Amino acid sequence: MSKNYFILFFSIFTLSFLPSNSFGQKKSKEQVDVSLKTNPKLVVGIIVDQMRYDYITRFWDQYGNNGFKRLVNEGFNCKNNHYNYAPTSTGPGHASVYTGTTPAVHGIIGNNWYDKVAEGDVYCAGDDSYNSVGTTSDAGKMSPHRMNVTTITDQLRLHTQMRGKTIAIALKDRGAVLPGGHTANGAYWFNNGAWITSSFYMDKLPSWVEKFNADKSFDTYKKPWKSLKNVKDYVESGIDYNAYEGLFKGEKSSVFPHDLPKLWDANGKYEMLKATPFGNSMTADFALAALEAEELGTDDITDFLAVSFSSTDYVGHKFGVNSKEIEDTYLRLDQDLERFFKELDHKVGKDEYTVFLTADHAAIDVPAYLRDLKIPADYIVWDDIKTKFLQFLQFNYGTTDIVKDFSNDQYFLNHNVIKNLDLSIQEVQEDIAKELLTYKGIDRTYTAYQMWQNDYTHGIPYILQNGYNQKRSGDVLVVLSPGTISYPKTGSTHGSPQIYDTHVPLLFYGAGIKHGSTVGRTEIDDIAPTVASLLGISFPNGTSGSPIVEVLQ
Ligand SMILES: [Zn+2]
């Protein structure tokens, strides 16, 4: 008997015998409900784009009491929470949190990937069969159609006969489209100074969104980005002036303050806000407007607000994980969270909502910085490898056509060419895997054949297999050496199966959540089944994770 059945059975058992028990106690309704489900008025899912777990601990002393600290001090902290697949990037990350499974099942194998059937590049949330709503550009032509399974948000909609509402919000389209699932009432993202959507959801922006856009409240963020506190007090980060940070166009050095009004036109105008903490503030503003206008969490039918804070990723990519800019961005996000929770207390009620906060991936320390500290780290330039690799293909097979594409650290082979040459696909995969292993910066290689034949249970092969989708993934999988990335020498990136990309925060807070923490390993696909258990609803239909039992009351 599984644990859940046991609890259910036990509840029924106690119910039927209680009226006649010798103490004459009445079984309260509350006790019955607790064993079945928690019924928050609202679930708030928060994904912070590119948040490392250690941002909680490193910046702890600088945070206020009512943002991140409120979640940790009053909620549940899963300290050892990991992505259990690669590539660790935004599209797969958002899909995995909400579907409770990995790219092997949900099919979002990258932000972009080579589509073997269409023989071209596809975007994870792109869908030309729909139109943009709220913009004349193509930025709204999106839908979750490439995500093959349901999300926790879909399951809530199904469970409530579509009465529970789902609204999803992020600066990035994929950060809203994938969490919203296939049945969202609305998903909105930011494009050139306006919140927009897709005709997948609606034919016209709701009046509250039109009004929000017309008010141009985001114009207030066109101001110099000064540090929130004295930058000298940011002792948790490296020095402000260093060689490891990128620049805004038109800037001579990457130190505070960053003069947004002056740099505005050269950096894409409103698009520039995305790479500053103000992008997160704008997201919080818009999420609060949605809370009010959509009347989320105002009745007994649970609603879902999915919010993704994307600016942290843009800032991390530009300035790196050890920059003063990233610290400032997190201190400001902490304030945005405080403001957000305060409003939820006010509008929904303090104990009436449940929050989870996680990230879509973490990020690496800038390898150039690590190298200067004598820590093994490096950069790989694929174009340098390409010449040698093409020579290998030409020499061995008499043609370079054997490789169709390289993306997300996977080589896609042309199976027709291989068959016409009367070669075995398995052998070609193995030969290429062995050749690549001789190149500097490549640490391990695996073949699709291995992914098919084995059932890996731990380590890097396990992570690759969870990211390997039989219909969509490539033929040869490459893992770079620890500390090695393919990226400019400034700023941080992510995407690998290494622990610096997989270790992300996971905090639960609010209705139905215990206070506590664990250092036991939890995995990203455990989030959706945990929330489903809390709500007493069906798991998303591809779920591979398990509920984290310690979290739930
Ligand atoms: Zn990123």
PDB file of N, CA, C and O in Angstrom, residues 292-362:
ATOM      1  N   GLU A 292      -4.875  41.856  -9.514  1.00  0.00           N
ATOM      2  CA  GLU A 292      -6.026  42.725  -9.267  1.00  0.00           C
ATOM      3  C   GLU A 292      -7.092  42.551 -10.364  1.00  0.00           C
ATOM      4  O   GLU A 292      -8.242  42.243 -10.077  1.00  0.00           O
ATOM      5  N   ALA A 293      -6.652  42.722 -11.615  1.00  0.00           N
ATOM      6  CA  ALA A 293      -7.628  42.762 -12.712  1.00  0.00           C
ATOM      7  C   ALA A 293      -8.272  41.400 -12.972  1.00  0.00           C
ATOM      8  O   ALA A 293      -9.450  41.315 -13.315  1.00  0.00           O
ATOM      9  N   GLU A 294      -7.515  40.337 -12.811  1.00  0.00           N
ATOM     10  CA  GLU A 294      -8.055  38.996 -13.070  1.00  0.00           C
ATOM     11  C   GLU A 294      -8.709  38.406 -11.822  1.00  0.00           C
ATOM     12  O   GLU A 294      -9.152  37.255 -11.842  1.00  0.00           O
ATOM     13  N   GLU A 295      -8.686  39.171 -10.735  1.00  0.00           N
ATOM     14  CA  GLU A 295      -9.288  38.744  -9.460  1.00  0.00           C
ATOM     15  C   GLU A 295      -8.790  37.368  -9.034  1.00  0.00           C
ATOM     16  O   GLU A 295      -9.564  36.476  -8.656  1.00  0.00           O
ATOM     17  N   LEU A 296      -7.476  37.198  -9.116  1.00  0.00           N
ATOM     18  CA  LEU A 296      -6.883  35.905  -8.770  1.00  0.00           C
ATOM     19  C   LEU A 296      -6.949  35.706  -7.258  1.00  0.00           C
ATOM     20  O   LEU A 296      -6.721  36.641  -6.490  1.00  0.00           O
ATOM     21  N   GLY A 297      -7.273  34.485  -6.837  1.00  0.00           N
ATOM     22  CA  GLY A 297      -7.284  34.161  -5.413  1.00  0.00           C
ATOM     23  C   GLY A 297      -8.382  34.840  -4.630  1.00  0.00           C
ATOM     24  O   GLY A 297      -8.229  35.090  -3.444  1.00  0.00           O
ATOM     25  N   THR A 298      -9.491  35.144  -5.291  1.00  0.00           N
ATOM     26  CA  THR A 298     -10.567  35.837  -4.573  1.00  0.00           C
ATOM     27  C   THR A 298     -11.735  34.917  -4.224  1.00  0.00           C
ATOM     28  O   THR A 298     -12.655  35.330  -3.542  1.00  0.00           O
ATOM     29  N   ASP A 299     -11.710  33.662  -4.738  1.00  0.00           N
ATOM     30  CA  ASP A 299     -12.758  32.721  -4.312  1.00  0.00           C
ATOM     31  C   ASP A 299     -12.118  31.404  -3.891  1.00  0.00           C
ATOM     32  O   ASP A 299     -10.898  31.289  -3.816  1.00  0.00           O
ATOM     33  N   ASP A 300     -12.943  30.394  -3.619  1.00  0.00           N
ATOM     34  CA  ASP A 300     -12.433  29.134  -3.078  1.00  0.00           C
ATOM     35  C   ASP A 300     -11.856  28.202  -4.141  1.00  0.00           C
ATOM     36  O   ASP A 300     -11.323  27.146  -3.821  1.00  0.00           O
ATOM     37  N   ILE A 301     -11.987  28.575  -5.391  1.00  0.00           N
ATOM     38  CA  ILE A 301     -11.418  27.738  -6.453  1.00  0.00           C
ATOM     39  C   ILE A 301      -9.977  28.228  -6.711  1.00  0.00           C
ATOM     40  O   ILE A 301      -9.762  29.389  -7.031  1.00  0.00           O
ATOM     41  N   THR A 302      -9.040  27.315  -6.533  1.00  0.00           N
ATOM     42  CA  THR A 302      -7.622  27.695  -6.608  1.00  0.00           C
ATOM     43  C   THR A 302      -7.243  28.237  -7.988  1.00  0.00           C
ATOM     44  O   THR A 302      -7.532  27.607  -9.013  1.00  0.00           O
ATOM     45  N   ASP A 303      -6.605  29.394  -8.014  1.00  0.00           N
ATOM     46  CA  ASP A 303      -6.043  29.968  -9.234  1.00  0.00           C
ATOM     47  C   ASP A 303      -4.530  29.778  -9.215  1.00  0.00           C
ATOM     48  O   ASP A 303      -3.951  29.419  -8.188  1.00  0.00           O
ATOM     49  N   PHE A 304      -3.890  30.027 -10.350  1.00  0.00           N
ATOM     50  CA  PHE A 304      -2.438  29.850 -10.456  1.00  0.00           C
ATOM     51  C   PHE A 304      -1.841  31.068 -11.159  1.00  0.00           C
ATOM     52  O   PHE A 304      -2.261  31.426 -12.254  1.00  0.00           O
ATOM     53  N   LEU A 305      -0.895  31.692 -10.480  1.00  0.00           N
ATOM     54  CA  LEU A 305      -0.154  32.802 -11.091  1.00  0.00           C
ATOM     55  C   LEU A 305       1.294  32.353 -11.260  1.00  0.00           C
ATOM     56  O   LEU A 305       1.983  32.069 -10.275  1.00  0.00           O
ATOM     57  N   ALA A 306       1.729  32.232 -12.499  1.00  0.00           N
ATOM     58  CA  ALA A 306       3.104  31.811 -12.792  1.00  0.00           C
ATOM     59  C   ALA A 306       3.900  33.041 -13.209  1.00  0.00           C
ATOM     60  O   ALA A 306       3.567  33.691 -14.201  1.00  0.00           O
ATOM     61  N   VAL A 307       4.919  33.362 -12.426  1.00  0.00           N
ATOM     62  CA  VAL A 307       5.720  34.554 -12.717  1.00  0.00           C
ATOM     63  C   VAL A 307       7.174  34.139 -12.856  1.00  0.00           C
ATOM     64  O   VAL A 307       7.706  33.400 -12.026  1.00  0.00           O
ATOM     65  N   SER A 308       7.808  34.613 -13.914  1.00  0.00           N
ATOM     66  CA  SER A 308       9.223  34.323 -14.093  1.00  0.00           C
ATOM     67  C   SER A 308       9.985  35.641 -14.174  1.00  0.00           C
ATOM     68  O   SER A 308       9.589  36.539 -14.913  1.00  0.00           O
ATOM     69  N   PHE A 309      11.022  35.746 -13.344  1.00  0.00           N
ATOM     70  CA  PHE A 309      11.852  36.959 -13.355  1.00  0.00           C
ATOM     71  C   PHE A 309      13.077  36.717 -14.242  1.00  0.00           C
ATOM     72  O   PHE A 309      13.998  35.992 -13.873  1.00  0.00           O
ATOM     73  N   SER A 310      13.061  37.331 -15.408  1.00  0.00           N
ATOM     74  CA  SER A 310      14.067  37.021 -16.429  1.00  0.00           C
ATOM     75  C   SER A 310      15.324  37.880 -16.359  1.00  0.00           C
ATOM     76  O   SER A 310      16.373  37.488 -16.887  1.00  0.00           O
ATOM     77  N   SER A 311      15.240  39.057 -15.729  1.00  0.00           N
ATOM     78  CA  SER A 311      16.376  39.996 -15.819  1.00  0.00           C
ATOM     79  C   SER A 311      17.651  39.441 -15.193  1.00  0.00           C
ATOM     80  O   SER A 311      18.755  39.752 -15.638  1.00  0.00           O
ATOM     81  N   THR A 312      17.474  38.627 -14.151  1.00  0.00           N
ATOM     82  CA  THR A 312      18.634  38.022 -13.504  1.00  0.00           C
ATOM     83  C   THR A 312      19.507  37.268 -14.517  1.00  0.00           C
ATOM     84  O   THR A 312      20.725  37.250 -14.387  1.00  0.00           O
ATOM     85  N   ASP A 313      18.883  36.666 -15.523  1.00  0.00           N
ATOM     86  CA  ASP A 313      19.633  35.920 -16.536  1.00  0.00           C
ATOM     87  C   ASP A 313      20.420  36.866 -17.437  1.00  0.00           C
ATOM     88  O   ASP A 313      21.608  36.663 -17.681  1.00  0.00           O
ATOM     89  N   TYR A 314      19.759  37.922 -17.910  1.00  0.00           N
ATOM     90  CA  TYR A 314      20.459  38.881 -18.784  1.00  0.00           C
ATOM     91  C   TYR A 314      21.634  39.521 -18.043  1.00  0.00           C
ATOM     92  O   TYR A 314      22.709  39.710 -18.607  1.00  0.00           O
ATOM     93  N   VAL A 315      21.416  39.850 -16.769  1.00  0.00           N
ATOM     94  CA  VAL A 315      22.480  40.490 -15.976  1.00  0.00           C
ATOM     95  C   VAL A 315      23.628  39.506 -15.754  1.00  0.00           C
ATOM     96  O   VAL A 315      24.800  39.853 -15.890  1.00  0.00           O
ATOM     97  N   GLY A 316      23.283  38.257 -15.447  1.00  0.00           N
ATOM     98  CA  GLY A 316      24.308  37.230 -15.248  1.00  0.00           C
ATOM     99  C   GLY A 316      25.129  36.992 -16.505  1.00  0.00           C
ATOM    100  O   GLY A 316      26.355  36.849 -16.447  1.00  0.00           O
ATOM    101  N   HIS A 317      24.442  36.946 -17.642  1.00  0.00           N
ATOM    102  CA  HIS A 317      25.169  36.740 -18.903  1.00  0.00           C
ATOM    103  C   HIS A 317      26.128  37.887 -19.188  1.00  0.00           C
ATOM    104  O   HIS A 317      27.226  37.683 -19.697  1.00  0.00           O
ATOM    105  N   LYS A 318      25.715  39.087 -18.869  1.00  0.00           N
ATOM    106  CA  LYS A 318      26.549  40.247 -19.189  1.00  0.00           C
ATOM    107  C   LYS A 318      27.669  40.454 -18.181  1.00  0.00           C
ATOM    108  O   LYS A 318      28.821  40.672 -18.553  1.00  0.00           O
ATOM    109  N   PHE A 319      27.337  40.354 -16.890  1.00  0.00           N
ATOM    110  CA  PHE A 319      28.306  40.757 -15.861  1.00  0.00           C
ATOM    111  C   PHE A 319      28.937  39.584 -15.097  1.00  0.00           C
ATOM    112  O   PHE A 319      29.949  39.764 -14.427  1.00  0.00           O
ATOM    113  N   GLY A 320      28.322  38.428 -15.150  1.00  0.00           N
ATOM    114  CA  GLY A 320      28.888  37.267 -14.454  1.00  0.00           C
ATOM    115  C   GLY A 320      28.372  37.113 -13.042  1.00  0.00           C
ATOM    116  O   GLY A 320      27.868  38.064 -12.433  1.00  0.00           O
ATOM    117  N   VAL A 321      28.524  35.895 -12.507  1.00  0.00           N
ATOM    118  CA  VAL A 321      27.887  35.557 -11.230  1.00  0.00           C
ATOM    119  C   VAL A 321      28.578  36.205 -10.036  1.00  0.00           C
ATOM    120  O   VAL A 321      28.023  36.234  -8.942  1.00  0.00           O
ATOM    121  N   ASN A 322      29.795  36.720 -10.234  1.00  0.00           N
ATOM    122  CA  ASN A 322      30.529  37.301  -9.102  1.00  0.00           C
ATOM    123  C   ASN A 322      30.535  38.829  -9.132  1.00  0.00           C
ATOM    124  O   ASN A 322      31.272  39.474  -8.388  1.00  0.00           O
ATOM    125  N   SER A 323      29.702  39.424  -9.992  1.00  0.00           N
ATOM    126  CA  SER A 323      29.737  40.879 -10.184  1.00  0.00           C
ATOM    127  C   SER A 323      28.920  41.623  -9.130  1.00  0.00           C
ATOM    128  O   SER A 323      27.988  41.070  -8.541  1.00  0.00           O
ATOM    129  N   LYS A 324      29.270  42.867  -8.921  1.00  0.00           N
ATOM    130  CA  LYS A 324      28.461  43.738  -8.058  1.00  0.00           C
ATOM    131  C   LYS A 324      27.065  43.888  -8.666  1.00  0.00           C
ATOM    132  O   LYS A 324      26.078  44.041  -7.950  1.00  0.00           O
ATOM    133  N   GLU A 325      27.024  43.866 -10.019  1.00  0.00           N
ATOM    134  CA  GLU A 325      25.736  44.043 -10.702  1.00  0.00           C
ATOM    135  C   GLU A 325      24.784  42.902 -10.361  1.00  0.00           C
ATOM    136  O   GLU A 325      23.592  43.128 -10.162  1.00  0.00           O
ATOM    137  N   ILE A 326      25.319  41.676 -10.298  1.00  0.00           N
ATOM    138  CA  ILE A 326      24.413  40.560  -9.987  1.00  0.00           C
ATOM    139  C   ILE A 326      23.950  40.685  -8.536  1.00  0.00           C
ATOM    140  O   ILE A 326      22.776  40.450  -8.226  1.00  0.00           O
ATOM    141  N   GLU A 327      24.838  41.083  -7.635  1.00  0.00           N
ATOM    142  CA  GLU A 327      24.422  41.249  -6.239  1.00  0.00           C
ATOM    143  C   GLU A 327      23.332  42.312  -6.137  1.00  0.00           C
ATOM    144  O   GLU A 327      22.296  42.110  -5.489  1.00  0.00           O
ATOM    145  N   ASP A 328      23.558  43.432  -6.802  1.00  0.00           N
ATOM    146  CA  ASP A 328      22.561  44.505  -6.757  1.00  0.00           C
ATOM    147  C   ASP A 328      21.219  44.045  -7.329  1.00  0.00           C
ATOM    148  O   ASP A 328      20.149  44.380  -6.798  1.00  0.00           O
ATOM    149  N   THR A 329      21.296  43.264  -8.400  1.00  0.00           N
ATOM    150  CA  THR A 329      20.077  42.761  -9.031  1.00  0.00           C
ATOM    151  C   THR A 329      19.289  41.876  -8.064  1.00  0.00           C
ATOM    152  O   THR A 329      18.056  41.951  -8.002  1.00  0.00           O
ATOM    153  N   TYR A 330      20.002  41.058  -7.272  1.00  0.00           N
ATOM    154  CA  TYR A 330      19.310  40.186  -6.311  1.00  0.00           C
ATOM    155  C   TYR A 330      18.773  40.970  -5.110  1.00  0.00           C
ATOM    156  O   TYR A 330      17.692  40.665  -4.597  1.00  0.00           O
ATOM    157  N   LEU A 331      19.492  41.993  -4.683  1.00  0.00           N
ATOM    158  CA  LEU A 331      18.975  42.804  -3.572  1.00  0.00           C
ATOM    159  C   LEU A 331      17.710  43.538  -3.998  1.00  0.00           C
ATOM    160  O   LEU A 331      16.755  43.693  -3.222  1.00  0.00           O
ATOM    161  N   ARG A 332      17.696  43.958  -5.244  1.00  0.00           N
ATOM    162  CA  ARG A 332      16.497  44.638  -5.749  1.00  0.00           C
ATOM    163  C   ARG A 332      15.354  43.648  -5.996  1.00  0.00           C
ATOM    164  O   ARG A 332      14.189  43.968  -5.745  1.00  0.00           O
ATOM    165  N   LEU A 333      15.696  42.454  -6.457  1.00  0.00           N
ATOM    166  CA  LEU A 333      14.664  41.425  -6.625  1.00  0.00           C
ATOM    167  C   LEU A 333      14.053  41.088  -5.266  1.00  0.00           C
ATOM    168  O   LEU A 333      12.840  40.879  -5.144  1.00  0.00           O
ATOM    169  N   ASP A 334      14.908  41.052  -4.235  1.00  0.00           N
ATOM    170  CA  ASP A 334      14.442  40.790  -2.872  1.00  0.00           C
ATOM    171  C   ASP A 334      13.374  41.813  -2.478  1.00  0.00           C
ATOM    172  O   ASP A 334      12.355  41.463  -1.874  1.00  0.00           O
ATOM    173  N   GLN A 335      13.607  43.063  -2.831  1.00  0.00           N
ATOM    174  CA  GLN A 335      12.622  44.112  -2.531  1.00  0.00           C
ATOM    175  C   GLN A 335      11.342  43.947  -3.359  1.00  0.00           C
ATOM    176  O   GLN A 335      10.238  44.187  -2.873  1.00  0.00           O
ATOM    177  N   ASP A 336      11.518  43.544  -4.621  1.00  0.00           N
ATOM    178  CA  ASP A 336      10.332  43.297  -5.455  1.00  0.00           C
ATOM    179  C   ASP A 336       9.512  42.145  -4.896  1.00  0.00           C
ATOM    180  O   ASP A 336       8.276  42.184  -4.908  1.00  0.00           O
ATOM    181  N   LEU A 337      10.199  41.116  -4.390  1.00  0.00           N
ATOM    182  CA  LEU A 337       9.485  39.978  -3.790  1.00  0.00           C
ATOM    183  C   LEU A 337       8.729  40.427  -2.543  1.00  0.00           C
ATOM    184  O   LEU A 337       7.573  40.056  -2.327  1.00  0.00           O
ATOM    185  N   GLU A 338       9.368  41.240  -1.728  1.00  0.00           N
ATOM    186  CA  GLU A 338       8.730  41.751  -0.508  1.00  0.00           C
ATOM    187  C   GLU A 338       7.429  42.485  -0.849  1.00  0.00           C
ATOM    188  O   GLU A 338       6.376  42.248  -0.253  1.00  0.00           O
ATOM    189  N   ARG A 339       7.541  43.353  -1.845  1.00  0.00           N
ATOM    190  CA  ARG A 339       6.387  44.133  -2.302  1.00  0.00           C
ATOM    191  C   ARG A 339       5.288  43.196  -2.827  1.00  0.00           C
ATOM    192  O   ARG A 339       4.104  43.380  -2.549  1.00  0.00           O
ATOM    193  N   PHE A 340       5.705  42.191  -3.554  1.00  0.00           N
ATOM    194  CA  PHE A 340       4.793  41.220  -4.158  1.00  0.00           C
ATOM    195  C   PHE A 340       4.056  40.430  -3.067  1.00  0.00           C
ATOM    196  O   PHE A 340       2.820  40.312  -3.081  1.00  0.00           O
ATOM    197  N   PHE A 341       4.809  39.910  -2.079  1.00  0.00           N
ATOM    198  CA  PHE A 341       4.193  39.108  -1.006  1.00  0.00           C
ATOM    199  C   PHE A 341       3.239  39.961  -0.154  1.00  0.00           C
ATOM    200  O   PHE A 341       2.194  39.497   0.286  1.00  0.00           O
ATOM    201  N   LYS A 342       3.631  41.196   0.082  1.00  0.00           N
ATOM    202  CA  LYS A 342       2.802  42.104   0.875  1.00  0.00           C
ATOM    203  C   LYS A 342       1.433  42.282   0.216  1.00  0.00           C
ATOM    204  O   LYS A 342       0.393  42.260   0.875  1.00  0.00           O
ATOM    205  N   GLU A 343       1.462  42.432  -1.090  1.00  0.00           N
ATOM    206  CA  GLU A 343       0.222  42.617  -1.843  1.00  0.00           C
ATOM    207  C   GLU A 343      -0.608  41.328  -1.853  1.00  0.00           C
ATOM    208  O   GLU A 343      -1.828  41.370  -1.795  1.00  0.00           O
ATOM    209  N   LEU A 344       0.081  40.185  -1.919  1.00  0.00           N
ATOM    210  CA  LEU A 344      -0.633  38.903  -1.850  1.00  0.00           C
ATOM    211  C   LEU A 344      -1.305  38.749  -0.482  1.00  0.00           C
ATOM    212  O   LEU A 344      -2.451  38.299  -0.389  1.00  0.00           O
ATOM    213  N   ASP A 345      -0.592  39.143   0.591  1.00  0.00           N
ATOM    214  CA  ASP A 345      -1.176  39.113   1.942  1.00  0.00           C
ATOM    215  C   ASP A 345      -2.460  39.928   1.965  1.00  0.00           C
ATOM    216  O   ASP A 345      -3.474  39.525   2.524  1.00  0.00           O
ATOM    217  N   HIS A 346      -2.371  41.091   1.357  1.00  0.00           N
ATOM    218  CA  HIS A 346      -3.454  42.055   1.374  1.00  0.00           C
ATOM    219  C   HIS A 346      -4.636  41.589   0.524  1.00  0.00           C
ATOM    220  O   HIS A 346      -5.786  41.609   0.972  1.00  0.00           O
ATOM    221  N   LYS A 347      -4.341  41.131  -0.689  1.00  0.00           N
ATOM    222  CA  LYS A 347      -5.420  40.814  -1.642  1.00  0.00           C
ATOM    223  C   LYS A 347      -5.968  39.403  -1.476  1.00  0.00           C
ATOM    224  O   LYS A 347      -7.156  39.163  -1.636  1.00  0.00           O
ATOM    225  N   VAL A 348      -5.069  38.448  -1.203  1.00  0.00           N
ATOM    226  CA  VAL A 348      -5.500  37.051  -1.136  1.00  0.00           C
ATOM    227  C   VAL A 348      -5.663  36.601   0.314  1.00  0.00           C
ATOM    228  O   VAL A 348      -6.530  35.801   0.633  1.00  0.00           O
ATOM    229  N   GLY A 349      -4.826  37.148   1.181  1.00  0.00           N
ATOM    230  CA  GLY A 349      -4.865  36.766   2.603  1.00  0.00           C
ATOM    231  C   GLY A 349      -3.615  35.999   2.973  1.00  0.00           C
ATOM    232  O   GLY A 349      -3.162  35.134   2.230  1.00  0.00           O
ATOM    233  N   LYS A 350      -3.095  36.304   4.159  1.00  0.00           N
ATOM    234  CA  LYS A 350      -1.774  35.830   4.543  1.00  0.00           C
ATOM    235  C   LYS A 350      -1.596  34.310   4.461  1.00  0.00           C
ATOM    236  O   LYS A 350      -0.576  33.834   4.007  1.00  0.00           O
ATOM    237  N   ASP A 351      -2.586  33.551   4.907  1.00  0.00           N
ATOM    238  CA  ASP A 351      -2.410  32.093   4.893  1.00  0.00           C
ATOM    239  C   ASP A 351      -3.205  31.420   3.781  1.00  0.00           C
ATOM    240  O   ASP A 351      -3.449  30.223   3.815  1.00  0.00           O
ATOM    241  N   GLU A 352      -3.595  32.208   2.813  1.00  0.00           N
ATOM    242  CA  GLU A 352      -4.508  31.702   1.786  1.00  0.00           C
ATOM    243  C   GLU A 352      -3.817  31.365   0.472  1.00  0.00           C
ATOM    244  O   GLU A 352      -4.460  31.007  -0.496  1.00  0.00           O
ATOM    245  N   TYR A 353      -2.502  31.539   0.418  1.00  0.00           N
ATOM    246  CA  TYR A 353      -1.811  31.234  -0.840  1.00  0.00           C
ATOM    247  C   TYR A 353      -0.568  30.401  -0.569  1.00  0.00           C
ATOM    248  O   TYR A 353      -0.052  30.352   0.548  1.00  0.00           O
ATOM    249  N   THR A 354      -0.127  29.711  -1.601  1.00  0.00           N
ATOM    250  CA  THR A 354       1.070  28.873  -1.528  1.00  0.00           C
ATOM    251  C   THR A 354       2.047  29.343  -2.605  1.00  0.00           C
ATOM    252  O   THR A 354       1.633  29.617  -3.735  1.00  0.00           O
ATOM    253  N   VAL A 355       3.313  29.443  -2.224  1.00  0.00           N
ATOM    254  CA  VAL A 355       4.342  29.912  -3.160  1.00  0.00           C
ATOM    255  C   VAL A 355       5.411  28.843  -3.321  1.00  0.00           C
ATOM    256  O   VAL A 355       5.778  28.187  -2.350  1.00  0.00           O
ATOM    257  N   PHE A 356       5.900  28.646  -4.539  1.00  0.00           N
ATOM    258  CA  PHE A 356       7.200  27.996  -4.667  1.00  0.00           C
ATOM    259  C   PHE A 356       8.108  28.904  -5.481  1.00  0.00           C
ATOM    260  O   PHE A 356       7.640  29.657  -6.337  1.00  0.00           O
ATOM    261  N   LEU A 357       9.380  28.878  -5.147  1.00  0.00           N
ATOM    262  CA  LEU A 357      10.361  29.682  -5.875  1.00  0.00           C
ATOM    263  C   LEU A 357      11.534  28.786  -6.248  1.00  0.00           C
ATOM    264  O   LEU A 357      12.092  28.089  -5.413  1.00  0.00           O
ATOM    265  N   THR A 358      11.868  28.785  -7.527  1.00  0.00           N
ATOM    266  CA  THR A 358      13.020  28.022  -7.996  1.00  0.00           C
ATOM    267  C   THR A 358      13.661  28.783  -9.159  1.00  0.00           C
ATOM    268  O   THR A 358      13.378  29.967  -9.360  1.00  0.00           O
ATOM    269  N   ALA A 359      14.560  28.122  -9.875  1.00  0.00           N
ATOM    270  CA  ALA A 359      15.207  28.754 -11.018  1.00  0.00           C
ATOM    271  C   ALA A 359      15.131  27.805 -12.203  1.00  0.00           C
ATOM    272  O   ALA A 359      14.888  26.607 -12.029  1.00  0.00           O
ATOM    273  N   ASP A 360      15.354  28.349 -13.400  1.00  0.00           N
ATOM    274  CA  ASP A 360      15.297  27.498 -14.599  1.00  0.00           C
ATOM    275  C   ASP A 360      16.658  26.864 -14.917  1.00  0.00           C
ATOM    276  O   ASP A 360      16.752  25.992 -15.761  1.00  0.00           O
ATOM    277  N   HIS A 361      17.691  27.308 -14.235  1.00  0.00           N
ATOM    278  CA  HIS A 361      19.055  26.778 -14.351  1.00  0.00           C
ATOM    279  C   HIS A 361      19.921  27.669 -13.486  1.00  0.00           C
ATOM    280  O   HIS A 361      19.474  28.740 -13.073  1.00  0.00           O
ATOM    281  N   ALA A 362      21.132  27.259 -13.211  1.00  0.00           N
ATOM    282  CA  ALA A 362      22.053  28.114 -12.468  1.00  0.00           C
ATOM    283  C   ALA A 362      23.071  28.691 -13.461  1.00  0.00           C
ATOM    284  O   ALA A 362      22.690  28.992 -14.596  1.00  0.00           O
TER     285      ALA A 362
END
